[in-house]
């Protein structure tokens, strides 16, 4: 199914991308779908990662990062990740790429996400209630991401590589290869919107967006292009230091005074 969808990709997507440069969007979509395939079928959560003991002691910054990532999936804000929350990602992709029900590409996305959800349940849902709690989440993620290899984008689990690339592609709404504060603000305000909260305050305002982009780009020294965003995403995943440049790779993160300290 996935290979068939990818072969049909130029024909399926081109009519919906009149306003966007097809040369960039089609290869990126193909790359994202390829990564999904490797994630589900390539066994990224291998035995080496899963042998790491759960319940490792995490410093406050590491816990804050895991809670931030958990909140991205917990759409209805009920402190549980459920299948309905996961389906929201499909809707976001559907809207972002103007895909209609029945499109082979959308069908492939739905199949891959469903397989990924089932895999997450297999490794994370310890009480087998069909939901993922924050405790299960914080027990699981360290086992997947801890590695003795270099802490680079290339050594991230494939599903995290996919997430980083998908976020950058959606965030770069101007299709110029660089994320600016306006794009960063618009993306996170949309992505952080909770279905249970009406008229909620935007998660990122203009001042915050500029602060976060400047932080990741080191005040423009390293433009926030795809490669820099990948580096920031890897840095966010592995760093124990809250002052690390990738601190805002997953958007606004709640940090108190103790979490802003350097933890060795």
PDB file of C-alpha atoms in Angstrom, residues 25-186:
ATOM      1  CA  UNK A  25       6.887  19.462  -1.265  1.00  0.00           C
ATOM      2  CA  UNK A  26       6.735  16.181  -3.190  1.00  0.00           C
ATOM      3  CA  UNK A  27      10.241  14.927  -2.241  1.00  0.00           C
ATOM      4  CA  UNK A  28       9.661  15.887   1.388  1.00  0.00           C
ATOM      5  CA  UNK A  29       6.361  13.988   1.503  1.00  0.00           C
ATOM      6  CA  UNK A  30       8.067  11.018  -0.102  1.00  0.00           C
ATOM      7  CA  UNK A  31      10.860  11.169   2.467  1.00  0.00           C
ATOM      8  CA  UNK A  32       8.388  11.374   5.335  1.00  0.00           C
ATOM      9  CA  UNK A  33       6.440   8.376   4.039  1.00  0.00           C
ATOM     10  CA  UNK A  34       9.689   6.441   3.560  1.00  0.00           C
ATOM     11  CA  UNK A  35      10.649   7.177   7.154  1.00  0.00           C
ATOM     12  CA  UNK A  36       7.230   5.980   8.362  1.00  0.00           C
ATOM     13  CA  UNK A  37       7.795   2.725   6.505  1.00  0.00           C
ATOM     14  CA  UNK A  38      11.204   2.186   8.103  1.00  0.00           C
ATOM     15  CA  UNK A  39       9.783   3.051  11.501  1.00  0.00           C
ATOM     16  CA  UNK A  40       7.007   0.499  11.384  1.00  0.00           C
ATOM     17  CA  UNK A  41       8.736  -2.263   9.460  1.00  0.00           C
ATOM     18  CA  UNK A  42      12.378  -1.690  10.351  1.00  0.00           C
ATOM     19  CA  UNK A  43      12.191  -2.332  14.089  1.00  0.00           C
ATOM     20  CA  UNK A  44      13.575   0.993  15.318  1.00  0.00           C
ATOM     21  CA  UNK A  45      12.674   0.093  18.888  1.00  0.00           C
ATOM     22  CA  UNK A  46      15.290  -2.634  18.854  1.00  0.00           C
ATOM     23  CA  UNK A  47      16.396  -4.972  21.630  1.00  0.00           C
ATOM     24  CA  UNK A  48      19.325  -2.782  22.653  1.00  0.00           C
ATOM     25  CA  UNK A  49      17.063   0.154  23.512  1.00  0.00           C
ATOM     26  CA  UNK A  50      14.379  -1.960  25.160  1.00  0.00           C
ATOM     27  CA  UNK A  51      16.884  -3.672  27.464  1.00  0.00           C
ATOM     28  CA  UNK A  52      17.554  -0.392  29.283  1.00  0.00           C
ATOM     29  CA  UNK A  53      15.799  -0.489  32.641  1.00  0.00           C
ATOM     30  CA  UNK A  54      12.693   1.601  33.066  1.00  0.00           C
ATOM     31  CA  UNK A  55      12.206   4.172  35.763  1.00  0.00           C
ATOM     32  CA  UNK A  56      15.625   5.763  35.294  1.00  0.00           C
ATOM     33  CA  UNK A  57      16.092   8.865  37.411  1.00  0.00           C
ATOM     34  CA  UNK A  58      15.537  11.943  35.294  1.00  0.00           C
ATOM     35  CA  UNK A  59      16.467  15.496  36.185  1.00  0.00           C
ATOM     36  CA  UNK A  60      13.741  18.183  36.260  1.00  0.00           C
ATOM     37  CA  UNK A  61      14.568  19.415  32.764  1.00  0.00           C
ATOM     38  CA  UNK A  62      14.313  15.935  31.284  1.00  0.00           C
ATOM     39  CA  UNK A  63      10.941  15.451  32.965  1.00  0.00           C
ATOM     40  CA  UNK A  64       9.744  18.818  31.651  1.00  0.00           C
ATOM     41  CA  UNK A  65      10.688  17.786  28.101  1.00  0.00           C
ATOM     42  CA  UNK A  66       8.806  14.485  28.377  1.00  0.00           C
ATOM     43  CA  UNK A  67       5.750  16.257  29.754  1.00  0.00           C
ATOM     44  CA  UNK A  68       5.906  18.707  26.848  1.00  0.00           C
ATOM     45  CA  UNK A  69       5.986  15.908  24.286  1.00  0.00           C
ATOM     46  CA  UNK A  70       3.175  14.102  26.103  1.00  0.00           C
ATOM     47  CA  UNK A  71       1.016  17.236  25.931  1.00  0.00           C
ATOM     48  CA  UNK A  72       1.403  17.375  22.135  1.00  0.00           C
ATOM     49  CA  UNK A  73      -0.321  14.017  21.816  1.00  0.00           C
ATOM     50  CA  UNK A  74      -2.850  14.569  24.618  1.00  0.00           C
ATOM     51  CA  UNK A  75      -5.260  16.576  22.487  1.00  0.00           C
ATOM     52  CA  UNK A  76      -8.197  16.607  24.912  1.00  0.00           C
ATOM     53  CA  UNK A  77      -5.916  17.418  27.852  1.00  0.00           C
ATOM     54  CA  UNK A  78      -7.184  14.576  30.059  1.00  0.00           C
ATOM     55  CA  UNK A  79      -3.689  13.339  31.038  1.00  0.00           C
ATOM     56  CA  UNK A  80      -4.154  10.208  28.932  1.00  0.00           C
ATOM     57  CA  UNK A  81      -3.155   9.593  25.325  1.00  0.00           C
ATOM     58  CA  UNK A  82      -5.920   7.718  23.566  1.00  0.00           C
ATOM     59  CA  UNK A  83      -6.554   6.533  20.042  1.00  0.00           C
ATOM     60  CA  UNK A  84      -8.735   9.590  19.409  1.00  0.00           C
ATOM     61  CA  UNK A  85      -5.812  11.843  20.306  1.00  0.00           C
ATOM     62  CA  UNK A  86      -3.582  10.019  17.885  1.00  0.00           C
ATOM     63  CA  UNK A  87      -6.135  10.396  15.098  1.00  0.00           C
ATOM     64  CA  UNK A  88      -5.797  14.157  15.479  1.00  0.00           C
ATOM     65  CA  UNK A  89      -2.367  13.902  13.846  1.00  0.00           C
ATOM     66  CA  UNK A  90      -3.998  12.442  10.763  1.00  0.00           C
ATOM     67  CA  UNK A  91      -6.384  15.387  10.647  1.00  0.00           C
ATOM     68  CA  UNK A  92      -3.519  17.872  10.925  1.00  0.00           C
ATOM     69  CA  UNK A  93      -1.652  16.189   8.061  1.00  0.00           C
ATOM     70  CA  UNK A  94      -4.859  16.011   6.022  1.00  0.00           C
ATOM     71  CA  UNK A  95      -5.452  19.735   6.470  1.00  0.00           C
ATOM     72  CA  UNK A  96      -1.838  20.743   5.883  1.00  0.00           C
ATOM     73  CA  UNK A  97      -1.573  18.940   2.542  1.00  0.00           C
ATOM     74  CA  UNK A  98      -5.151  19.433   1.336  1.00  0.00           C
ATOM     75  CA  UNK A  99      -5.720  15.696   1.154  1.00  0.00           C
ATOM     76  CA  UNK A 100      -9.260  14.384   0.728  1.00  0.00           C
ATOM     77  CA  UNK A 101     -10.753  11.180   2.033  1.00  0.00           C
ATOM     78  CA  UNK A 102      -9.974   8.366  -0.383  1.00  0.00           C
ATOM     79  CA  UNK A 103      -6.630   9.740  -1.577  1.00  0.00           C
ATOM     80  CA  UNK A 104      -4.063   6.895  -1.665  1.00  0.00           C
ATOM     81  CA  UNK A 105      -1.517   9.076   0.159  1.00  0.00           C
ATOM     82  CA  UNK A 106      -3.922   9.829   3.010  1.00  0.00           C
ATOM     83  CA  UNK A 107      -4.860   6.155   3.219  1.00  0.00           C
ATOM     84  CA  UNK A 108      -1.179   5.254   3.503  1.00  0.00           C
ATOM     85  CA  UNK A 109      -0.704   7.840   6.252  1.00  0.00           C
ATOM     86  CA  UNK A 110      -3.684   6.399   8.131  1.00  0.00           C
ATOM     87  CA  UNK A 111      -2.315   2.866   7.898  1.00  0.00           C
ATOM     88  CA  UNK A 112       1.165   3.863   9.036  1.00  0.00           C
ATOM     89  CA  UNK A 113      -0.079   5.935  11.967  1.00  0.00           C
ATOM     90  CA  UNK A 114      -2.381   3.133  13.053  1.00  0.00           C
ATOM     91  CA  UNK A 115       0.521   0.679  13.006  1.00  0.00           C
ATOM     92  CA  UNK A 116       2.648   3.158  14.967  1.00  0.00           C
ATOM     93  CA  UNK A 117      -0.100   3.614  17.562  1.00  0.00           C
ATOM     94  CA  UNK A 118      -0.362  -0.148  18.044  1.00  0.00           C
ATOM     95  CA  UNK A 119       3.404  -0.348  18.460  1.00  0.00           C
ATOM     96  CA  UNK A 120       3.352   2.409  21.064  1.00  0.00           C
ATOM     97  CA  UNK A 121       0.661   0.553  23.008  1.00  0.00           C
ATOM     98  CA  UNK A 122       2.677  -2.650  22.859  1.00  0.00           C
ATOM     99  CA  UNK A 123       5.725  -1.116  24.502  1.00  0.00           C
ATOM    100  CA  UNK A 124       4.175   1.578  26.703  1.00  0.00           C
ATOM    101  CA  UNK A 125       0.748   0.456  27.902  1.00  0.00           C
ATOM    102  CA  UNK A 126       1.828  -1.572  30.924  1.00  0.00           C
ATOM    103  CA  UNK A 127      -1.630  -1.871  32.497  1.00  0.00           C
ATOM    104  CA  UNK A 128      -3.203  -2.745  29.116  1.00  0.00           C
ATOM    105  CA  UNK A 129      -6.062  -0.256  29.388  1.00  0.00           C
ATOM    106  CA  UNK A 130      -5.690   1.009  25.830  1.00  0.00           C
ATOM    107  CA  UNK A 131      -4.405   4.387  27.005  1.00  0.00           C
ATOM    108  CA  UNK A 132      -0.980   5.859  27.691  1.00  0.00           C
ATOM    109  CA  UNK A 133      -0.536   7.631  31.010  1.00  0.00           C
ATOM    110  CA  UNK A 134       2.165  10.170  31.776  1.00  0.00           C
ATOM    111  CA  UNK A 135       3.866   7.649  34.078  1.00  0.00           C
ATOM    112  CA  UNK A 136       3.971   5.057  31.313  1.00  0.00           C
ATOM    113  CA  UNK A 137       5.263   7.728  28.950  1.00  0.00           C
ATOM    114  CA  UNK A 138       8.143   8.805  31.211  1.00  0.00           C
ATOM    115  CA  UNK A 139       9.089   5.163  31.815  1.00  0.00           C
ATOM    116  CA  UNK A 140       9.131   4.384  28.091  1.00  0.00           C
ATOM    117  CA  UNK A 141      10.821   7.269  26.303  1.00  0.00           C
ATOM    118  CA  UNK A 142      14.186   7.085  28.101  1.00  0.00           C
ATOM    119  CA  UNK A 143      14.441   3.444  27.075  1.00  0.00           C
ATOM    120  CA  UNK A 144      13.931   4.333  23.429  1.00  0.00           C
ATOM    121  CA  UNK A 145      16.178   7.370  23.149  1.00  0.00           C
ATOM    122  CA  UNK A 146      19.107   6.524  25.410  1.00  0.00           C
ATOM    123  CA  UNK A 147      22.076   5.387  23.324  1.00  0.00           C
ATOM    124  CA  UNK A 148      25.849   5.118  23.535  1.00  0.00           C
ATOM    125  CA  UNK A 149      26.134   6.472  19.996  1.00  0.00           C
ATOM    126  CA  UNK A 150      26.702  10.107  19.090  1.00  0.00           C
ATOM    127  CA  UNK A 151      23.707  12.286  19.944  1.00  0.00           C
ATOM    128  CA  UNK A 152      22.977  13.339  16.383  1.00  0.00           C
ATOM    129  CA  UNK A 153      19.852  13.443  14.250  1.00  0.00           C
ATOM    130  CA  UNK A 154      21.046  10.378  12.330  1.00  0.00           C
ATOM    131  CA  UNK A 155      21.028   8.334  15.551  1.00  0.00           C
ATOM    132  CA  UNK A 156      17.524   9.304  16.634  1.00  0.00           C
ATOM    133  CA  UNK A 157      14.907   6.545  16.437  1.00  0.00           C
ATOM    134  CA  UNK A 158      13.355   6.772  12.989  1.00  0.00           C
ATOM    135  CA  UNK A 159       9.952   7.872  14.234  1.00  0.00           C
ATOM    136  CA  UNK A 160      11.586  10.896  15.915  1.00  0.00           C
ATOM    137  CA  UNK A 161      13.437  11.713  12.691  1.00  0.00           C
ATOM    138  CA  UNK A 162      10.090  11.567  10.923  1.00  0.00           C
ATOM    139  CA  UNK A 163       8.498  13.851  13.511  1.00  0.00           C
ATOM    140  CA  UNK A 164      11.268  16.440  13.191  1.00  0.00           C
ATOM    141  CA  UNK A 165      11.038  16.545   9.390  1.00  0.00           C
ATOM    142  CA  UNK A 166       7.248  16.633   9.377  1.00  0.00           C
ATOM    143  CA  UNK A 167       7.173  19.499  11.881  1.00  0.00           C
ATOM    144  CA  UNK A 168       9.712  21.510   9.914  1.00  0.00           C
ATOM    145  CA  UNK A 169       7.838  20.969   6.641  1.00  0.00           C
ATOM    146  CA  UNK A 170       4.557  22.112   8.173  1.00  0.00           C
ATOM    147  CA  UNK A 171       6.207  25.009  10.010  1.00  0.00           C
ATOM    148  CA  UNK A 172       7.951  26.351   6.888  1.00  0.00           C
ATOM    149  CA  UNK A 173       4.714  27.716   5.456  1.00  0.00           C
ATOM    150  CA  UNK A 174       6.533  30.190   3.201  1.00  0.00           C
ATOM    151  CA  UNK A 175       8.452  27.282   1.619  1.00  0.00           C
ATOM    152  CA  UNK A 176      11.730  29.219   1.688  1.00  0.00           C
ATOM    153  CA  UNK A 177      13.685  26.622   3.673  1.00  0.00           C
ATOM    154  CA  UNK A 178      13.988  28.714   6.849  1.00  0.00           C
ATOM    155  CA  UNK A 179      11.589  29.055   9.785  1.00  0.00           C
ATOM    156  CA  UNK A 180      11.080  32.627  10.976  1.00  0.00           C
ATOM    157  CA  UNK A 181       9.335  33.834  14.173  1.00  0.00           C
ATOM    158  CA  UNK A 182       5.978  34.335  12.427  1.00  0.00           C
ATOM    159  CA  UNK A 183       5.965  30.779  11.081  1.00  0.00           C
ATOM    160  CA  UNK A 184       7.078  29.411  14.450  1.00  0.00           C
ATOM    161  CA  UNK A 185       4.290  31.313  16.243  1.00  0.00           C
ATOM    162  CA  UNK A 186       1.568  30.307  13.787  1.00  0.00           C
TER     163      UNK A 186
END
